[in-house]
């Protein structure tokens, strides 16, 4: 392809507002252009990268007998009413109406669509298992789209759905899918980690998240420095810390504590550490009041609380709700004299606390010398706190470290969450109706460009791994007014094309400096420069990643390139 | 691919509501499934057909240096405000808001998006010409979606846009595009005709429409039985019929004609033919009143009227508007005593009428012996009527015939309609700002399935042309409980796969009748049946299109298939 015929609008400076390195580089290198906040045009180079990724995904999906399909992006709201997600999905759901006032949404994911397809098409277990997938733009009305392709309102996903008659078949498909995904990311040339994901987010049980380490990543990944354990911060299990072995329990006393504003104030007042104070917070889960307690130096983990309830809507109680249910204000909330309808949860570590301080549930007073095991009634103890860096890993091996990651893929065992809601039943071997057992699997295709660019780039521009680079070779005749350079360049181009390489030839009448700078920005793995030595039949080959250059005779170009590509990732 | 692993939900009967043959067959053969009115799921077989079509399109587009891109489907309404189309596009435009109350539309076409991309990316003629395209679902909020994939609310289009500094370059690209499109449809194996399209519909000048003959087609195609002339009914030019050579002009007289309801009533009352009565109709064009006259036996051609004005909004005047502007009711409208602001248009043939009848523009009266040339003032004569079958072709060669066609593609010379509106200027050779000259080009990808299925199918099912068939070969071991059949089938499958054929193997435990019926429905070009004679190493090859069958030894299958495929279309 001649560069003069391609739209590659490189820029000297990234437009304002681009913060992430990958975003700046993709804008500067002419890969993407914002059409509206969080919605991007994939320009020709980016589209070539996307296509290559999609083809790797297709090959792997077909390899595990997944069928490619394509569903509408505009979905009847009714389907989402059936699953209950129209209510619970929240403000990220784009909604619209057609001219006849029928309600639609723009699909952020397609569990309902595929479940209803199977419900209407498959009547017997004999037709199962089936795996379906599609590659398609998805929609999330993000409050604040960020970092270019990382968190957009319209983004390309591969989403797959499996249907089987039992958990055994689901497990098999889930494993195949995990392996296929691993193979995809290995082929793409991306560094990634699999971690324990939040399966509850899709209403299922197990889940594995694929996370690409990157500073710009929005997820905190927790991993053990001495084992394979890795999880999203929200999902990382907390080890129970050993309590005091023979504590001497003091008598509980009410103490006047006016003007308390937070846990620190309490600790200060009682001249103790925050870990000797109990933090009590009132939440609303699906409009039910829930009191949650953790140690004063811990943070409540929302996701753990939510998953405890299979709960869909979790929010902090507001001032009015606290007054209504607790009868006190936010600073004195505690697990005492509660109304019957209030559920009380406490983190496991609360049980081991002795002679500590906790709100009295009465304005202006705290209790001192509280011993939860002795003094609390009707409390359910669970793992509810967020782990901290340096703690012991929940598998007992090593201590926890934190890092940042981009969620690039996620696989879920959904079980019967959607098939039950939508009535997707089939007859089993015994002629009985059974809800199909489902899995769902997704790769953030467009987001992968961000992940790769964050991991592999330098100050001069992008550096694409060979399997997804927009072209294999960037061929640069330095001066297209020189006949010998053009002639040698044409010969080399032909030789490379004949050998199946994809070549971008910079036939532009630009200065050498502009051509080289653009070439580095664009980030094609190998650059071949046809300059003054073309007269002697000599050209320069440069590896974008390492910066290494070698001079070769024009006749040796194809061979050299073949050898270089073998070693390149 | 094993059929047991694919979702191919064939049906005995087409669901209610499917009228068109192609729609019924695609539903019955398990290719598509309705998700909501006018929005379909492309199931695995259909997606394979779509992919093959897309790849043919890509190859041809890349061959003329068109760059593949991908734009958002959700577009800022602001862009369409700039072009004026937000107002004029009408109720087919899907509209929505994001959470911050910003207005968006779902793109039915992308002239504005690409124009703004070029406006923001290209500053000099040196970077032109450029051709960009994408393949993407498009949206039209059809009042009444019909015929499956023919007229849907979400459908897949290939849409291309060209940008050049002058008309010469546009003409070159336009020709290349026409040839590329011809090549695409030839490869697909579709019968089509190029006709004169309504260029005004996109705000440009010339346009060529590609139309696939099909009974279910929504367009009437007019063509000469003796020349290449072909046009959409709306665009077919009307020949001027010769008038009476020396007419004797009578004196105009007002005649009381109460209770007239239509042209037939007038003709009857005056005991004459409808062709001696003038039909006068008041239209509103962008809220301006326009009186249009044709002969009583002719029909007014809306598109011709609209294009006369470069007008965007055309509607019949309602009762109130007729009263307001004409002072009479609908049955007596005529070109007399008109208010100054009323534009009067008449079809060319009106000029040749003599001593005819026309409304007096006064309730209850008609004028007789009207001679337009003598009696009408300030009338502009133009070609405004719809042609009729049997008329002389406008190129003078042959008579016009009518047929039905599906619009499968359309190419437009847009000129500067969009670049001017959006300010997409570049510097020309002389350093002057010039609006870029544009073309737009589109293929209705998903609709092609309908066109092919309408043209090529029989009572038993679909018959796919070889280049877009979901598989090349349908391999059917009749009884998968018989080891020899399975063994021979596996051998043949391997041989075919090794030779690059795509094979669907019906490994299902179904009765032979079910397998054969499904095979005919699905419509793969060649079927290989491995039945009882497998013991002797003999199988049957059947050509779906002709029904021809031959028996061959299993060793000869690959050779035979190769020969058969050469002859197949």
PDB file of C-alpha atoms in Angstrom, chain B residues 139-342:
ATOM      1  CA  UNK B 139     -30.109   2.300  11.295  1.00  0.00           C
ATOM      2  CA  UNK B 140     -33.406   3.454   9.803  1.00  0.00           C
ATOM      3  CA  UNK B 141     -36.496   3.653  11.938  1.00  0.00           C
ATOM      4  CA  UNK B 142     -38.731   2.211   9.205  1.00  0.00           C
ATOM      5  CA  UNK B 143     -42.415   2.769   9.763  1.00  0.00           C
ATOM      6  CA  UNK B 144     -43.110  -0.730   8.517  1.00  0.00           C
ATOM      7  CA  UNK B 145     -40.108  -3.039   8.243  1.00  0.00           C
ATOM      8  CA  UNK B 146     -40.688  -5.731   5.635  1.00  0.00           C
ATOM      9  CA  UNK B 147     -39.458  -8.812   3.839  1.00  0.00           C
ATOM     10  CA  UNK B 148     -36.844  -9.871   6.376  1.00  0.00           C
ATOM     11  CA  UNK B 149     -33.469  -8.466   5.525  1.00  0.00           C
ATOM     12  CA  UNK B 150     -34.821  -6.369   2.642  1.00  0.00           C
ATOM     13  CA  UNK B 151     -36.194  -3.452   4.604  1.00  0.00           C
ATOM     14  CA  UNK B 152     -34.994  -3.575   8.171  1.00  0.00           C
ATOM     15  CA  UNK B 153     -34.346  -1.101  10.959  1.00  0.00           C
ATOM     16  CA  UNK B 154     -30.786  -2.347  11.524  1.00  0.00           C
ATOM     17  CA  UNK B 155     -28.919  -3.574   8.459  1.00  0.00           C
ATOM     18  CA  UNK B 156     -25.329  -4.027   7.338  1.00  0.00           C
ATOM     19  CA  UNK B 157     -23.943  -1.589   4.787  1.00  0.00           C
ATOM     20  CA  UNK B 158     -20.641  -1.025   3.115  1.00  0.00           C
ATOM     21  CA  UNK B 159     -20.387   2.726   2.757  1.00  0.00           C
ATOM     22  CA  UNK B 160     -17.545   4.509   1.044  1.00  0.00           C
ATOM     23  CA  UNK B 161     -16.660   8.186   0.683  1.00  0.00           C
ATOM     24  CA  UNK B 162     -14.203   9.809  -1.694  1.00  0.00           C
ATOM     25  CA  UNK B 163     -12.485  13.155  -1.366  1.00  0.00           C
ATOM     26  CA  UNK B 164     -10.730  14.917  -4.214  1.00  0.00           C
ATOM     27  CA  UNK B 165      -9.669  18.393  -5.206  1.00  0.00           C
ATOM     28  CA  UNK B 166     -11.634  18.464  -8.465  1.00  0.00           C
ATOM     29  CA  UNK B 167     -14.308  16.800 -10.569  1.00  0.00           C
ATOM     30  CA  UNK B 168     -11.791  15.027 -12.794  1.00  0.00           C
ATOM     31  CA  UNK B 169     -10.500  13.010  -9.859  1.00  0.00           C
ATOM     32  CA  UNK B 170     -14.036  12.397  -8.636  1.00  0.00           C
ATOM     33  CA  UNK B 171     -15.008  11.071 -12.085  1.00  0.00           C
ATOM     34  CA  UNK B 172     -12.052   8.701 -12.056  1.00  0.00           C
ATOM     35  CA  UNK B 173     -12.895   7.353  -8.593  1.00  0.00           C
ATOM     36  CA  UNK B 174     -16.588   7.139  -9.474  1.00  0.00           C
ATOM     37  CA  UNK B 175     -15.736   5.011 -12.508  1.00  0.00           C
ATOM     38  CA  UNK B 176     -13.362   2.808 -10.520  1.00  0.00           C
ATOM     39  CA  UNK B 177     -16.068   2.386  -7.921  1.00  0.00           C
ATOM     40  CA  UNK B 178     -18.651   1.451 -10.544  1.00  0.00           C
ATOM     41  CA  UNK B 179     -16.298  -1.179 -11.941  1.00  0.00           C
ATOM     42  CA  UNK B 180     -15.422  -2.492  -8.482  1.00  0.00           C
ATOM     43  CA  UNK B 181     -19.120  -2.817  -7.648  1.00  0.00           C
ATOM     44  CA  UNK B 182     -19.768  -4.631 -10.921  1.00  0.00           C
ATOM     45  CA  UNK B 183     -16.957  -7.012 -10.118  1.00  0.00           C
ATOM     46  CA  UNK B 184     -18.352  -7.593  -6.612  1.00  0.00           C
ATOM     47  CA  UNK B 185     -21.820  -8.490  -7.877  1.00  0.00           C
ATOM     48  CA  UNK B 186     -20.405 -10.685 -10.615  1.00  0.00           C
ATOM     49  CA  UNK B 187     -18.334 -12.572  -8.040  1.00  0.00           C
ATOM     50  CA  UNK B 188     -21.327 -12.929  -5.766  1.00  0.00           C
ATOM     51  CA  UNK B 189     -23.234 -14.436  -8.666  1.00  0.00           C
ATOM     52  CA  UNK B 190     -26.099 -11.995  -8.654  1.00  0.00           C
ATOM     53  CA  UNK B 191     -28.049 -10.813 -11.668  1.00  0.00           C
ATOM     54  CA  UNK B 192     -28.268  -7.008 -11.604  1.00  0.00           C
ATOM     55  CA  UNK B 193     -28.835  -3.948 -13.766  1.00  0.00           C
ATOM     56  CA  UNK B 194     -27.367  -0.460 -13.430  1.00  0.00           C
ATOM     57  CA  UNK B 195     -29.930   2.268 -13.699  1.00  0.00           C
ATOM     58  CA  UNK B 196     -30.139   6.008 -13.449  1.00  0.00           C
ATOM     59  CA  UNK B 197     -30.703   6.701  -9.784  1.00  0.00           C
ATOM     60  CA  UNK B 198     -32.071   9.624  -7.827  1.00  0.00           C
ATOM     61  CA  UNK B 199     -28.864  11.556  -7.190  1.00  0.00           C
ATOM     62  CA  UNK B 200     -30.854  14.291  -5.509  1.00  0.00           C
ATOM     63  CA  UNK B 201     -31.710  11.989  -2.639  1.00  0.00           C
ATOM     64  CA  UNK B 202     -28.200  12.499  -1.252  1.00  0.00           C
ATOM     65  CA  UNK B 203     -27.941  16.095  -2.309  1.00  0.00           C
ATOM     66  CA  UNK B 204     -25.636  15.440  -5.252  1.00  0.00           C
ATOM     67  CA  UNK B 205     -25.899  15.236  -9.019  1.00  0.00           C
ATOM     68  CA  UNK B 206     -25.179  12.018 -10.947  1.00  0.00           C
ATOM     69  CA  UNK B 207     -25.907   8.672  -9.466  1.00  0.00           C
ATOM     70  CA  UNK B 208     -25.984   5.072 -10.600  1.00  0.00           C
ATOM     71  CA  UNK B 209     -28.171   2.576  -8.836  1.00  0.00           C
ATOM     72  CA  UNK B 210     -27.454  -1.144  -8.923  1.00  0.00           C
ATOM     73  CA  UNK B 211     -30.712  -3.026  -8.994  1.00  0.00           C
ATOM     74  CA  UNK B 212     -31.259  -6.763  -8.675  1.00  0.00           C
ATOM     75  CA  UNK B 213     -34.386  -7.935 -10.515  1.00  0.00           C
ATOM     76  CA  UNK B 214     -36.744  -9.617  -8.047  1.00  0.00           C
ATOM     77  CA  UNK B 215     -40.509  -9.809  -7.755  1.00  0.00           C
ATOM     78  CA  UNK B 216     -40.313  -8.649  -4.147  1.00  0.00           C
ATOM     79  CA  UNK B 217     -38.292  -5.567  -5.122  1.00  0.00           C
ATOM     80  CA  UNK B 218     -39.737  -2.321  -3.869  1.00  0.00           C
ATOM     81  CA  UNK B 219     -38.522  -0.254  -6.817  1.00  0.00           C
ATOM     82  CA  UNK B 220     -40.073  -0.152 -10.264  1.00  0.00           C
ATOM     83  CA  UNK B 221     -37.342  -0.264 -12.872  1.00  0.00           C
ATOM     84  CA  UNK B 222     -38.047   1.222 -16.277  1.00  0.00           C
ATOM     85  CA  UNK B 223     -35.983  -0.049 -19.181  1.00  0.00           C
ATOM     86  CA  UNK B 224     -36.011   0.135 -22.945  1.00  0.00           C
ATOM     87  CA  UNK B 225     -36.679  -3.071 -24.846  1.00  0.00           C
ATOM     88  CA  UNK B 226     -34.249  -1.955 -27.527  1.00  0.00           C
ATOM     89  CA  UNK B 227     -31.401  -0.063 -25.813  1.00  0.00           C
ATOM     90  CA  UNK B 228     -29.362   0.158 -22.608  1.00  0.00           C
ATOM     91  CA  UNK B 229     -31.648   2.773 -21.143  1.00  0.00           C
ATOM     92  CA  UNK B 230     -32.749   1.900 -17.609  1.00  0.00           C
ATOM     93  CA  UNK B 231     -33.866   4.079 -14.731  1.00  0.00           C
ATOM     94  CA  UNK B 232     -35.786   4.069 -11.537  1.00  0.00           C
ATOM     95  CA  UNK B 233     -39.437   4.874 -12.261  1.00  0.00           C
ATOM     96  CA  UNK B 234     -38.976   8.120 -10.331  1.00  0.00           C
ATOM     97  CA  UNK B 235     -36.060   9.115 -12.520  1.00  0.00           C
ATOM     98  CA  UNK B 236     -37.200   7.875 -15.957  1.00  0.00           C
ATOM     99  CA  UNK B 237     -37.388  10.843 -18.334  1.00  0.00           C
ATOM    100  CA  UNK B 238     -40.605  11.433 -20.198  1.00  0.00           C
ATOM    101  CA  UNK B 239     -40.608  12.063 -23.962  1.00  0.00           C
ATOM    102  CA  UNK B 240     -42.670  15.013 -25.130  1.00  0.00           C
ATOM    103  CA  UNK B 241     -45.625  13.704 -27.078  1.00  0.00           C
ATOM    104  CA  UNK B 242     -46.365  15.564 -30.317  1.00  0.00           C
ATOM    105  CA  UNK B 243     -49.370  17.902 -30.106  1.00  0.00           C
ATOM    106  CA  UNK B 244     -52.075  18.626 -32.660  1.00  0.00           C
ATOM    107  CA  UNK B 245     -50.426  20.541 -35.514  1.00  0.00           C
ATOM    108  CA  UNK B 246     -53.043  23.256 -36.293  1.00  0.00           C
ATOM    109  CA  UNK B 247     -55.527  23.295 -33.493  1.00  0.00           C
ATOM    110  CA  UNK B 248     -58.538  25.568 -33.695  1.00  0.00           C
ATOM    111  CA  UNK B 249     -58.592  27.424 -30.396  1.00  0.00           C
ATOM    112  CA  UNK B 250     -62.068  27.852 -28.875  1.00  0.00           C
ATOM    113  CA  UNK B 251     -63.036  30.621 -26.463  1.00  0.00           C
ATOM    114  CA  UNK B 252     -62.515  29.858 -22.818  1.00  0.00           C
ATOM    115  CA  UNK B 253     -65.808  29.445 -20.899  1.00  0.00           C
ATOM    116  CA  UNK B 254     -66.665  29.052 -17.257  1.00  0.00           C
ATOM    117  CA  UNK B 255     -69.007  26.102 -16.632  1.00  0.00           C
ATOM    118  CA  UNK B 256     -70.837  25.283 -13.427  1.00  0.00           C
ATOM    119  CA  UNK B 257     -69.682  21.837 -12.306  1.00  0.00           C
ATOM    120  CA  UNK B 258     -71.107  21.105  -8.879  1.00  0.00           C
ATOM    121  CA  UNK B 259     -70.302  17.895  -7.002  1.00  0.00           C
ATOM    122  CA  UNK B 260     -67.092  17.164  -8.884  1.00  0.00           C
ATOM    123  CA  UNK B 261     -64.921  14.792  -6.850  1.00  0.00           C
ATOM    124  CA  UNK B 262     -62.126  13.823  -9.230  1.00  0.00           C
ATOM    125  CA  UNK B 263     -60.785  13.922 -12.781  1.00  0.00           C
ATOM    126  CA  UNK B 264     -63.023  11.022 -13.850  1.00  0.00           C
ATOM    127  CA  UNK B 265     -66.089  12.999 -12.796  1.00  0.00           C
ATOM    128  CA  UNK B 266     -64.920  15.957 -14.902  1.00  0.00           C
ATOM    129  CA  UNK B 267     -64.263  13.784 -17.964  1.00  0.00           C
ATOM    130  CA  UNK B 268     -67.662  12.154 -17.588  1.00  0.00           C
ATOM    131  CA  UNK B 269     -69.464  15.463 -17.176  1.00  0.00           C
ATOM    132  CA  UNK B 270     -67.876  16.912 -20.312  1.00  0.00           C
ATOM    133  CA  UNK B 271     -68.116  13.573 -22.136  1.00  0.00           C
ATOM    134  CA  UNK B 272     -64.426  13.482 -22.912  1.00  0.00           C
ATOM    135  CA  UNK B 273     -61.304  11.490 -21.974  1.00  0.00           C
ATOM    136  CA  UNK B 274     -59.213  12.169 -18.889  1.00  0.00           C
ATOM    137  CA  UNK B 275     -56.336  13.223 -21.132  1.00  0.00           C
ATOM    138  CA  UNK B 276     -58.360  16.330 -22.017  1.00  0.00           C
ATOM    139  CA  UNK B 277     -58.596  17.399 -18.402  1.00  0.00           C
ATOM    140  CA  UNK B 278     -55.776  19.071 -16.487  1.00  0.00           C
ATOM    141  CA  UNK B 279     -54.980  17.759 -13.026  1.00  0.00           C
ATOM    142  CA  UNK B 280     -53.914  20.594 -10.688  1.00  0.00           C
ATOM    143  CA  UNK B 281     -52.410  19.695  -7.313  1.00  0.00           C
ATOM    144  CA  UNK B 282     -51.119  21.972  -4.578  1.00  0.00           C
ATOM    145  CA  UNK B 283     -47.915  20.888  -2.827  1.00  0.00           C
ATOM    146  CA  UNK B 284     -45.952  22.415  -0.012  1.00  0.00           C
ATOM    147  CA  UNK B 285     -42.192  22.502  -0.612  1.00  0.00           C
ATOM    148  CA  UNK B 286     -40.300  23.599   2.477  1.00  0.00           C
ATOM    149  CA  UNK B 287     -43.515  25.446   3.479  1.00  0.00           C
ATOM    150  CA  UNK B 288     -43.845  27.239   0.114  1.00  0.00           C
ATOM    151  CA  UNK B 289     -47.038  26.549  -1.901  1.00  0.00           C
ATOM    152  CA  UNK B 290     -46.426  25.079  -5.357  1.00  0.00           C
ATOM    153  CA  UNK B 291     -49.150  24.274  -7.872  1.00  0.00           C
ATOM    154  CA  UNK B 292     -48.296  21.354 -10.157  1.00  0.00           C
ATOM    155  CA  UNK B 293     -50.229  20.424 -13.303  1.00  0.00           C
ATOM    156  CA  UNK B 294     -50.169  17.259 -15.387  1.00  0.00           C
ATOM    157  CA  UNK B 295     -52.625  15.757 -17.859  1.00  0.00           C
ATOM    158  CA  UNK B 296     -55.590  14.036 -16.239  1.00  0.00           C
ATOM    159  CA  UNK B 297     -54.355  10.609 -17.326  1.00  0.00           C
ATOM    160  CA  UNK B 298     -50.839  11.208 -15.992  1.00  0.00           C
ATOM    161  CA  UNK B 299     -49.366  10.890 -12.515  1.00  0.00           C
ATOM    162  CA  UNK B 300     -47.280  13.612 -10.903  1.00  0.00           C
ATOM    163  CA  UNK B 301     -43.751  12.360 -10.197  1.00  0.00           C
ATOM    164  CA  UNK B 302     -42.901  13.565  -6.684  1.00  0.00           C
ATOM    165  CA  UNK B 303     -39.194  13.047  -7.115  1.00  0.00           C
ATOM    166  CA  UNK B 304     -39.091  15.154 -10.259  1.00  0.00           C
ATOM    167  CA  UNK B 305     -40.949  17.945  -8.468  1.00  0.00           C
ATOM    168  CA  UNK B 306     -38.623  17.672  -5.481  1.00  0.00           C
ATOM    169  CA  UNK B 307     -35.475  17.662  -7.608  1.00  0.00           C
ATOM    170  CA  UNK B 308     -36.742  20.715  -9.540  1.00  0.00           C
ATOM    171  CA  UNK B 309     -36.443  22.647  -6.301  1.00  0.00           C
ATOM    172  CA  UNK B 310     -33.367  20.882  -4.897  1.00  0.00           C
ATOM    173  CA  UNK B 311     -36.121  20.650  -2.339  1.00  0.00           C
ATOM    174  CA  UNK B 312     -35.866  18.583   0.733  1.00  0.00           C
ATOM    175  CA  UNK B 313     -39.389  18.460   2.146  1.00  0.00           C
ATOM    176  CA  UNK B 314     -42.300  17.826  -0.182  1.00  0.00           C
ATOM    177  CA  UNK B 315     -45.838  17.180   0.956  1.00  0.00           C
ATOM    178  CA  UNK B 316     -49.362  17.458  -0.382  1.00  0.00           C
ATOM    179  CA  UNK B 317     -51.104  20.590   0.848  1.00  0.00           C
ATOM    180  CA  UNK B 318     -53.829  19.802   3.342  1.00  0.00           C
ATOM    181  CA  UNK B 319     -57.400  21.096   3.184  1.00  0.00           C
ATOM    182  CA  UNK B 320     -56.621  24.191   5.239  1.00  0.00           C
ATOM    183  CA  UNK B 321     -53.561  25.098   3.208  1.00  0.00           C
ATOM    184  CA  UNK B 322     -55.534  24.735  -0.056  1.00  0.00           C
ATOM    185  CA  UNK B 323     -58.230  27.015   1.333  1.00  0.00           C
ATOM    186  CA  UNK B 324     -55.638  29.534   2.529  1.00  0.00           C
ATOM    187  CA  UNK B 325     -53.578  29.741  -0.652  1.00  0.00           C
ATOM    188  CA  UNK B 326     -56.115  28.948  -3.385  1.00  0.00           C
ATOM    189  CA  UNK B 327     -59.360  30.140  -1.802  1.00  0.00           C
ATOM    190  CA  UNK B 328     -61.210  27.075  -3.074  1.00  0.00           C
ATOM    191  CA  UNK B 329     -61.495  23.400  -2.215  1.00  0.00           C
ATOM    192  CA  UNK B 330     -59.391  20.545  -3.533  1.00  0.00           C
ATOM    193  CA  UNK B 331     -61.785  19.685  -6.390  1.00  0.00           C
ATOM    194  CA  UNK B 332     -61.655  23.080  -8.101  1.00  0.00           C
ATOM    195  CA  UNK B 333     -57.987  23.984  -7.767  1.00  0.00           C
ATOM    196  CA  UNK B 334     -56.617  25.552 -10.954  1.00  0.00           C
ATOM    197  CA  UNK B 335     -54.043  28.096 -12.186  1.00  0.00           C
ATOM    198  CA  UNK B 336     -56.326  31.135 -12.258  1.00  0.00           C
ATOM    199  CA  UNK B 337     -56.376  34.319 -10.167  1.00  0.00           C
ATOM    200  CA  UNK B 338     -53.518  33.099  -8.059  1.00  0.00           C
ATOM    201  CA  UNK B 339     -51.907  34.912  -5.195  1.00  0.00           C
ATOM    202  CA  UNK B 340     -48.435  36.192  -6.080  1.00  0.00           C
ATOM    203  CA  UNK B 341     -46.515  33.831  -3.851  1.00  0.00           C
ATOM    204  CA  UNK B 342     -47.689  30.658  -5.542  1.00  0.00           C
TER     205      UNK B 342
END
